Every structure is written in structure tokens, then in C-alpha cells.
Amino acid sequence: MFETRSRASRIVLQVLVTLMVLPFLFPLIVMVQGSLAGQGWENYRTVLSQPELPLFFRNSVIIALITIALVLAATMLAAFAFSKLWLRGREVFFWLLLAALTLPEVILLTPMFSISLQLGLYDTYLSVILPLAALQIPFTVLLARTFMNGIPDGLFEAARIDGATTWQSFLHVILPLTRPIAAAIVVLTLITTWNDYLLPLVFLQSPETQTITMLPQFFVGQFSNDQTKVLAAAVITALPEIIAYLCLQKLFERGLAAGALK
Amino acid sequence: MRSTRRTRTTARSVIAVVSLGLLAGSLTACGSAAREDTSTEKSGTVTWWGWTPELSVAPQYIEKFNEEFPDITVKYQQIPIDGWEAKLRPALASNTGPDVFGLAPGAMFEQFGRFGIDLTSQAEKALGSDWKSRLAPIGVAGLTDKNGKLRALSAGSTFAGPVWINQELFTKYDLTPPRDFDEWARVCAAFAQHDVQCFTQGVAQTAFNQDTLQAIADTINPGLYTKATRGEARWSDPDLVAALTTWKSMFDNGIMQPGALGVQQYPDANNQFMSQKAAMVMMGTWYMQYTRTEGMTPSIQAAGVADPKPFAAVPIPFPAARTGGTPGALFGDSDYGLAVNAKSTNRSAAITFATWMATASAGQQVVANALNDIASLSGVEPQWDKIELVNADVQRPALQEVIAASASVTENRLLSNAALATAIGVATTTVAAGDASPAQAAATLQSAAEAAGVAFK
Amino acid sequence: MILSVGLVYICIGYTGYIATLDWDGSAPDPESVGLANFTRLFADPIFWRAMAHTVLFFVVTFTVQTVLGIVFAVILHSRIRLGVLYKIIIFVPVVLAPAVMAPVFRQIFAADGQFNELLRALGMGSLAHPWLADSATALPVIMGITIWQWTGLTFILYYAAMSQIDPEVIEAARIDGAGNIRVLTSIILPGVKGTTLAILMLSVIGALKTFDVPYLVTGGGPNYATEFLGTYIYRQSIPLADVGYGAALSIMLLILAVFFSLLVGSRQRKDA
């Protein structure tokens, strides 16, 4: 975006961004230091050798993948409708959806619990996936709709004139252009799902279904709190998310090229 | 999206009806009749939820239990304390709760006590008609409700009041443990000269401030604090104002570590003591587990020390607020009781387990030896010859003294009125920050206690 | 969709009902008290303090996060070395659970913490003090931690949004002699306006719900200096088990959030 023709201005920009990023880096360094305090790398080995780890990891992956698929599909369709289709009461429904964003999780627990019991979902993946998706969708729809508003209506109408159905033009015209926001939604949903603590705690009872956020409980008791291993567990838990973010990097960029399509 | 308006309205009304049904269902669920019991006194599978004991300790209890009852399988699940209420509340209200659950006196008992069955007849069956005299009175009182129903059997008790000191730092700098606040301030000045933090407490975690305030008050006027919590004395009593004044002085005369108002007891203050950065800490008898070598080493490591060397942590009587006064204060409760879920489908086996833990000498001996809790069955003491202490010469007499003194304690530590506990916390932090004078804070506390429903005589 | 909206609306209805009760969340016989919980709310000084903190918190965190998010996104869309490294550093705080970071931040801002050490090293030792123990500095620290945590999110959204801006337009502007600042204000900022409004809306709701960071780092203290609507709802609903009052506070939150979202939304529509 910024153009830096001279060598000097390029260096200035580089120094500027480095300075800006330092306050973000500082707590991370302290954290990693903390995870190596005491027994050093042994902390990581202890965390990695927890017998439940592979199971918890698998459960988190399953829950995250299904939630992401649900959220992405529902979001893209809904955002498309809210942005490009003229439906009666469109704005009303959009705002009804947004209002759903506002209640804190703690407050929703009791009603959600009785619902999941009645539906027989308690202690299954779905008892976590459905509330997670339900709480995430309003947020992602808002983002995706904003993004789709930025796509010229002309593109969509041109496709319609060429004889494409609404469905076809959504699939072949709109969807490819939304890759950057889709990537953002995948990343953000992954973070929410992967890091959620309260829902798995309350809804998943047996160790066979519990998630990776339950890992630190082995190092924190009533009157004990092994911070070094909690931090090591946090580093290990964060790695898959960082890797996923890096893998999706290209999608964020590809939007630039797609924008030139018109 | 494709759905027409009509299906939407239908869906809506279905949801509305379902939700109303759920509401009614969830509200009546609590009162529903007991479900069928599929277990017997000698066989079955018992799920046990607790925020304590630790995952390293619980299997010891279960193993010992299975020596006597091999056909009862006990599955223990430890739930992090900060998620305990959120998880337990809906589980108990539905039919998915555990068979046995931990229950602490005070606010938790008020909330969850009613979900446990009355265990009076079980206690009687196990210990005879004089069962009450054989159990620690404080454990029975805190787990019995207004109607005299014993909702849980206390597994063991914890007490607060003592201050724990790092004996090795005291020896190194040739200091003697303080007996009153003047001596305490001098000790702290001496530690400051050697760049050692004197006393640490996580004042941001206000529940622990109650301990210190109660201990101070008890050295001024024993029992007055407890009377005030029960409405038998007023918080504006001059002796309680004096206690708040003493509390404030800790922040001004170098006893309390700087920035205490931003520090939490766990993990912050605990780590400061364990890493030997601070020489004294306000902790209760649950700290006894760290007098054992095998208890102390991992927690020093957990505090971030690379080369852990266990040191002798010793409880001393709380220093007297007034110069020359009598030091010492001890108040406490059952650490946790075991309650049997009224809706359990393994009730008989669950009762067997809960009763064994709390009343069988084998069960109570394991509790005593873990040095986590003080046994509730009278006559059961830790088997000292089987326990490896860091420095038995110094530690054992101090521990025995505390355990002996705890037997006659009648003052509670935990409050059943959560709003009152919050108000006491506010009084301690406003005074500490200098936002209110001790007299003002005491007056505010008095009116807050009245608003919280404490009936004053 | 119906599932999502339906589920949440059941919960809202249920909460609205609970708000009229004097209930501890598990007693079988909740008592109906009508609107008493709401009249109590308006007379509750802690509620008003929490609201004041929430407003201040919103203004500061929204402004700083937006500015930082845009600047990072613009710079990292430019030609820069080690771009991936910067992206990771900004992104990582988003994925770290506040529960894990809370003790780390208490350590950093403690009396003998790294932040004070840093100040002393920079010759500003006179500023060093226990940041979280002081009612006056605890709130700014909480805001700083929140900004640290969430700038990565605004960055990601702006970064995605900027991919929609046509490079040809920027190129054309440059040929007309526009400088970097001019390109930023005349092309990039208008181009990401929708995203800014979306983030504004999310920030309003986020500020009203703020819970994790103050609860875990300071517990709302010292002396309610960092109490927010979100932490106050939690305090009332769980530790104080006053579920009815907690629900009344939640309904208040809902009304405020909807009101402000509509305000932002009406502006958005006007612009469109």
C-alpha cells in the first residue's frame, strides 16, 4: 500500500513497524521465559507426556473442524442474502441476529444446559458445537456482510443477466471474491472454538470428549498452581492455531489478485 | 434463508413451546422424586466430583477404600475451583450430576447443600448414637442445615490464623519469629536490609484478607469477629475498628509487601514464599502439605526455581496486635464434606464410600497422613514416623501444637453469607488503599452487613 | 440460522424471565419480585461506576486498536522485510487465553516486575510503582492488556478488507502525485469504512461484555476500580448467587448493546 522508493524511507518504515511491534513482543517473551522456569524443557515434556493429551487434542480438532464448517457455510449464505438479495424484513432479521451477540456466555449457560439435556446432547460434541456456532455466527455474518457490501452489485447482476441462477452466481462469482474474509472467519472461528473453556467444562463430562483447554487443570489444584507448566501448556495449545494462521496466509493475499478481476 | 415466512413462524412457536416446557422442567426438576437405586452397599460405580483433593491424593483414598470394598468402583473427577459452581449447579439441577460431590461449608453449602441426602442415620450407624462426640464439632456444624439435616460428612478440616515462616531465612539472619506487631515491624526492617521481602499476602484476592483481619481481631478481642459475622456484635465495635487500624498499619510500617493490593494469593504470593523471595506468608493449615519433602519440592519447582531445595516452613501463632498481647488465633471449618446426590442412581454404594471416608479410621488415617486436612474423626493423628518432614525437629512440634489446638476451635472461617464476605473484602481493600479510614470502613461494613441480611441484636 | 437465532432468543427470553425473580439459580422455589431488580440497579452506585469504566474503556481501546490495526495492515501490505514475523507477533496474543496470561501480566506490572525494571533502565525510575495495586493506574493497565490482546483481530480484519482495494486506483493516484498520507486518507480509509463500522459495533458490544481481562488480572479491584458491567454480572450471578439481579444486569446490557448497534447501523445505512 505504502510506496517506499528510496532506501532511506524503506528503512524508516521497517524501524517504525519494529518499534510498534515491540510492546506486543515483550509479554510474549516474559511468557515463554515463565514456561521455561523451574524445570526448563522438562515442563514441556511433562505436558506432552500427559496421557490425555492426544485424546483432548483429537476432540478439539473434531469440534473445531465441524464448528468451522457449520459457521462458514451458514455465514456465507446469510451474508450473501443480507448483502445482495432483496428480502422483505432483511434489516430486521439482521438486527435480530446481531442482538444475539450481546449476551455473555455465563448468562446463557443455564438455559443452554437444560436445552442440551432435553435434546439428549449432553456430553456429546454437539452440545459444545451448536452453542459455539450459534454464538459465533452473528459475529461472522456481520464481518462477511460488510465485506460483501464492498463487492460491486454490478458483478452479481451481470452474472444474472448472463443467465446464471442466484445460486450459480453466488458460487462462481461472489464466493471466489470473498476468500480473504473467509480466511479471516476460519481463523477467528478456530480461535474461539479452540480456546473455549466454559462450554466444554460444563457440557462435556467424560474424559473421552473433553478438549485441550482442560489440559491446565492437571497443574492447578485448590492450593497449588504450577504456573510453569500452565504456561508450557499454553504455548503448546497455541501452536496449532499459529500454524493454521500461517497456512491461510496465502488466502488473505489472493484477494488482492481477485480484486483485479473486474 | 430459503425458508418462507410461514416455516419461520412455525419454527419460532415450536421453539417457544419447547423453551417454556424446558423452563417448567428445569424448575421442577429440583423437587422431583428420588430415582431408582441400581447399586448395593457393597457394589456399584460411584462418580465423585470435587475441586479438592488433588489428583495425586485422591487415588490413595480410593485404593485404600477398595481394599475393603473391592466391588465398588470410584471414579474421581477433579474440577478446577474457578469452574466448580458453573459446572456443578446445572449438573445437580438435572439428572446428570455426580453420585458424590464435595461440599464446603459457608456460601457453597447454602447453594448446594439441599442436593445432598440427610446422612445422620449413616453417621449413627457407623459411629453409634454418640457419633457427634466422635467427629470434629466444627465439621458437623458447618454441614448441617437449619432443619438439622446433615447434608455431608466432613472428610477433614482446615484452619487459618497462623503465619508461616521460612525458618531458614530467619536462622540465616539471626531473627526470632515476632510475637507482636512491634516485633514484626522490626523483623521486617531487618529483612529489608538484606533485600528479603518480609511478609507476603495476595490482598487482591479478598477472601484471604478475611483471614488476616480475623486473626488480628482475635488477638485484640478473641471471638468478637465471629460474633460480628453472626450479628451478635457490631462491626463498628471499637475493637474491630482497632483491628482495621492494625491491618492498615501493616501497609505503612513495612510488614506488607509493596503493591500487595495488586497481588493474588495464588499463584503470586504463594510463589513468592516458595521461591524464598518472601520470608513469611499468611496461609492456613492446608500449607502443612509443604512440610513434607515430597510436597515441597514440586511446589518450589512450580514457583519457577530451577534447582529446588526444600526449606523448613513452620507455622507460628499470629503476632499480637497490641504490644505484649497474647499472640495466636485459630479458626476454621470442614475443608470439604462428601455429600451424596439425592438423585444418584448409585446411592447405596455412594453412601458406603462417603461414610467410609469420613468415619472409618482407615479412611481418616489416609486423610491425616496426607497433611492436607486435619482428620475429622477424633483420635486420628498423622503417623509421624511414616511422614518425611523437611526438618522434623523444628516442624513436628509446631504442627502437633496446631493440630491439638484445632480440636477445640469453634470459630468459623468461611461465611455462609456471600454478600457479607464481599463487604468485609471491600472494607479491607478500601482501608489498605487509604480510601476510607478504619472507622469509616467499619461503619460502611456495618450497614452493608445489615443490607446483606445479617440480623443484629 | 434459525437454530442460531432461535437458541439465543430462547436464552434471552429465559433471562428476561429470571430477571423478575429473587433466585439463587438452583432453589426450587424462586420468588417473583417484578421489576424490583431493575429499580435496585438504577440506585446501585457500583453499577454506575462499572458503566463509567465501560465507556472510558470502550473509547480508549477502540481508538487505539483501530489506529494500530490500520497502520499495521497498511505497513504489512507494503513491501517490508520479515512481514510474516510481524504478523505472527501481532496475531499470537489473540490466541492466548487470558486465564493463562493474567498471572504473567500481574508479574510484569508488579512492584518488582519487568515493567518497572524497564522504566528504571530507561531512566524513568521515578514512574515505577505497583501498577495494579493503585486504583488510578489499574484501569489503564487493564486497557493496555486488552489492546495487546485484540489488536491482532482488528489487524486481521483490516488486512482482509484492504485486499479489496484495487491497486490500480492507488497507482493512478500516485501518478497524479498523491503521497503516502494522501493515499491513506483518500483511498484506503474510505475503502475500509465498512470494516471500521463493523469493528466499532463489535467494540461496543465487546466493551459492554468485558469480563476476562479485569476478572482474571485484578478481580475487578482494587475497590471496584476495574469493575465492568461484564464482571459485575458475573460477580452477582456466580459468587453472590443473585441470579435474578445478574439477569437484570444482563438485560440492561442487552438493551444498551442493541441501542448502540442500531445507532452505528443507522449511520452505516445513511452512508450506503
Coordinates of N, CA and C in Angstrom, one line a residue, chain A residues 37-39 74 77-78 81 87-89 93 96 109-111 113-115 117-118 122 167 197-198 200-205 210 217-218 220-228, chain B residues 1-2 5 8 12 22 26 47 49 51-52 54-55 77-83 86-87 90-91 94-96 208 266-267 271 286 289-290 298 301-306 335:
Chain A
A37 N 10.8 -21.6 33.2 CA 11.3 -21.5 34.6 C 11.2 -22.8 35.3
G38 N 11.9 -23.0 36.4 CA 11.9 -24.2 37.2 C 12.6 -25.3 36.5
Q39 N 11.8 -26.2 35.9 CA 12.5 -27.4 35.3 C 12.8 -27.2 33.9
A74 N -23.0 -21.4 7.0 CA -24.1 -20.5 7.4 C -23.8 -19.1 7.2
L77 N -23.7 -18.0 3.3 CA -25.1 -17.9 2.8 C -25.8 -16.7 3.3
A78 N -25.8 -16.5 4.7 CA -26.5 -15.5 5.3 C -26.0 -14.1 4.9
A81 N -27.2 -13.3 1.5 CA -28.6 -12.9 1.5 C -28.7 -11.5 2.0
L87 N -34.6 -9.2 0.3 CA -35.6 -9.9 1.0 C -36.4 -9.0 1.9
R88 N -37.7 -9.3 2.1 CA -38.5 -8.5 2.9 C -38.0 -8.6 4.4
G89 N -37.9 -7.5 5.1 CA -37.6 -7.6 6.5 C -36.1 -7.9 6.7
F93 N -34.2 -8.8 10.4 CA -33.6 -10.1 10.7 C -32.1 -9.9 11.0
L96 N -31.9 -8.6 14.5 CA -32.3 -9.6 15.4 C -31.1 -10.6 15.7
L109 N -25.5 -20.0 30.1 CA -25.2 -21.4 30.5 C -26.4 -22.2 30.9
T110 N -27.2 -21.6 31.9 CA -28.3 -22.4 32.5 C -29.3 -22.8 31.4
P111 N -29.8 -21.8 30.6 CA -30.8 -22.3 29.6 C -30.2 -23.2 28.6
F113 N -28.0 -25.4 29.1 CA -27.8 -26.7 29.7 C -29.1 -27.5 29.7
S114 N -30.2 -26.8 30.0 CA -31.4 -27.6 30.0 C -31.8 -28.0 28.6
I115 N -31.5 -27.1 27.6 CA -31.8 -27.5 26.2 C -31.1 -28.7 25.8
L117 N -29.8 -31.0 27.5 CA -30.3 -32.2 28.2 C -31.5 -32.7 27.6
Q118 N -32.4 -31.8 27.3 CA -33.7 -32.2 26.7 C -33.5 -32.9 25.3
Y122 N -26.2 -33.7 25.9 CA -25.2 -33.6 26.9 C -24.1 -34.6 26.8
W167 N -28.1 -19.0 -7.3 CA -27.2 -20.0 -6.7 C -25.9 -20.0 -7.4
Y197 N -13.4 -22.5 27.0 CA -13.2 -23.2 28.2 C -14.5 -23.6 28.9
L198 N -15.4 -22.6 29.0 CA -16.6 -22.7 29.8 C -17.5 -23.8 29.2
P200 N -17.0 -26.5 27.1 CA -16.5 -27.9 27.4 C -16.5 -28.3 28.8
L201 N -16.2 -27.3 29.7 CA -16.2 -27.6 31.1 C -17.5 -28.1 31.6
V202 N -18.6 -27.4 31.2 CA -19.9 -27.6 31.7 C -20.6 -28.8 30.9
F203 N -20.4 -28.8 29.6 CA -21.2 -29.8 28.8 C -20.5 -31.1 28.6
L204 N -19.2 -31.1 28.7 CA -18.5 -32.4 28.4 C -18.0 -33.0 29.8
Q205 N -18.5 -34.1 30.1 CA -18.2 -34.7 31.4 C -17.2 -35.8 31.3
Q210 N -13.5 -34.5 26.4 CA -13.0 -33.2 26.8 C -12.0 -32.7 25.8
Q217 N -5.8 -28.1 33.9 CA -6.4 -28.5 35.2 C -5.5 -29.5 35.9
F218 N -4.6 -30.2 35.2 CA -3.8 -31.1 35.8 C -2.7 -30.4 36.6
V220 N -3.2 -27.3 38.1 CA -3.8 -26.3 39.0 C -4.7 -27.0 40.0
G221 N -4.5 -26.9 41.2 CA -5.4 -27.5 42.2 C -6.0 -26.5 43.1
Q222 N -6.6 -26.9 44.2 CA -7.2 -26.0 45.2 C -6.1 -25.1 45.8
F223 N -5.0 -25.7 46.3 CA -4.0 -25.0 46.9 C -2.7 -25.2 46.3
S224 N -2.7 -25.3 44.9 CA -1.4 -25.5 44.2 C -1.6 -24.9 42.9
N225 N -0.6 -24.4 42.3 CA -0.7 -23.8 41.0 C 0.6 -23.7 40.3
D226 N 0.8 -24.7 39.4 CA 2.1 -24.8 38.7 C 2.1 -23.9 37.5
Q227 N 2.5 -22.7 37.6 CA 2.4 -21.7 36.5 C 3.3 -22.1 35.4
T228 N 4.5 -22.7 35.7 CA 5.5 -23.0 34.6 C 4.8 -24.0 33.6
Chain B
M1 N -32.4 -19.6 5.3 CA -32.5 -18.4 4.4 C -33.6 -18.6 3.4
R2 N -33.7 -19.9 2.9 CA -34.7 -20.1 1.8 C -36.1 -20.3 2.4
R5 N -41.7 -17.3 5.2 CA -42.0 -16.7 6.5 C -42.8 -17.7 7.3
R8 N -40.8 -20.1 9.2 CA -40.1 -19.4 10.3 C -41.0 -19.3 11.5
R12 N -40.5 -20.8 15.1 CA -40.5 -20.0 16.3 C -41.4 -20.5 17.4
L22 N -39.2 -26.5 28.8 CA -37.9 -26.7 29.5 C -37.8 -26.0 30.8
S26 N -37.0 -27.6 34.1 CA -35.8 -27.4 34.9 C -36.1 -26.8 36.2
T47 N -19.5 -42.0 40.9 CA -18.7 -40.9 40.4 C -18.6 -39.9 41.5
W49 N -17.2 -36.0 42.3 CA -16.6 -34.7 41.8 C -16.2 -33.9 43.0
W51 N -13.5 -30.2 43.9 CA -12.4 -29.3 43.5 C -11.1 -29.6 44.3
T52 N -11.3 -30.4 45.3 CA -10.2 -31.0 46.1 C -10.7 -32.4 46.5
E54 N -6.5 -33.2 45.5 CA -5.7 -33.2 44.3 C -5.7 -34.5 43.6
L55 N -5.4 -34.5 42.3 CA -5.4 -35.7 41.5 C -4.3 -36.7 42.0
Q77 N -13.3 -37.2 39.7 CA -13.0 -36.1 38.7 C -12.8 -34.8 39.4
Q78 N -11.5 -34.3 39.3 CA -11.3 -33.0 39.9 C -11.7 -31.9 38.9
I79 N -12.4 -30.9 39.5 CA -12.9 -29.8 38.6 C -12.2 -28.5 39.1
P80 N -11.6 -27.7 38.2 CA -10.9 -26.5 38.7 C -11.9 -25.7 39.5
I81 N -11.3 -25.1 40.6 CA -12.2 -24.4 41.5 C -12.9 -23.2 40.9
D82 N -12.3 -22.6 39.9 CA -13.0 -21.4 39.3 C -14.1 -21.8 38.3
G83 N -14.2 -23.1 38.0 CA -15.3 -23.5 37.2 C -16.3 -24.4 37.9
A86 N -20.0 -23.2 38.2 CA -20.7 -23.2 36.9 C -21.0 -24.6 36.4
K87 N -20.1 -25.5 36.8 CA -20.3 -26.9 36.3 C -21.3 -27.7 37.2
P90 N -25.7 -26.7 37.2 CA -26.7 -27.3 36.2 C -26.7 -28.8 36.4
A91 N -25.5 -29.4 36.7 CA -25.4 -30.9 36.8 C -26.3 -31.4 37.9
S94 N -30.1 -31.1 37.1 CA -30.6 -32.1 36.2 C -30.3 -33.5 36.8
N95 N -30.4 -34.5 36.0 CA -30.2 -35.8 36.5 C -28.8 -36.3 36.1
T96 N -27.9 -35.4 35.7 CA -26.6 -35.9 35.2 C -25.5 -35.6 36.2
F208 N -8.8 -14.0 51.3 CA -7.7 -14.2 52.3 C -7.5 -13.0 53.2
Y266 N -3.0 -16.8 45.2 CA -2.5 -17.9 44.3 C -2.6 -17.4 42.9
P267 N -1.6 -17.6 42.0 CA -0.3 -18.2 42.4 C 0.8 -17.2 43.0
N271 N 3.9 -18.2 45.3 CA 5.2 -18.4 44.6 C 6.3 -17.6 45.2
W286 N -3.7 -25.8 55.5 CA -3.6 -26.5 54.2 C -2.1 -26.5 53.7
Q289 N 0.9 -29.5 54.0 CA 1.4 -30.5 52.9 C 2.8 -30.1 52.5
Y290 N 3.2 -28.9 52.7 CA 4.6 -28.4 52.2 C 5.6 -28.6 53.3
P298 N 8.1 -30.3 44.6 CA 7.5 -29.9 43.3 C 6.9 -28.5 43.4
Q301 N 9.6 -26.0 42.6 CA 9.8 -26.0 41.1 C 8.7 -25.3 40.4
A302 N 7.4 -25.5 40.9 CA 6.3 -24.8 40.2 C 6.4 -23.3 40.3
A303 N 7.1 -22.9 41.4 CA 7.3 -21.4 41.5 C 8.4 -20.9 40.6
G304 N 8.9 -21.7 39.8 CA 9.9 -21.3 38.8 C 11.4 -21.4 39.3
V305 N 11.6 -22.2 40.3 CA 13.0 -22.3 40.8 C 13.6 -23.5 40.1
A306 N 14.8 -23.3 39.5 CA 15.4 -24.4 38.7 C 15.9 -25.5 39.5
D335 N -12.9 -28.7 55.5 CA -12.3 -28.3 54.2 C -13.3 -28.7 53.1

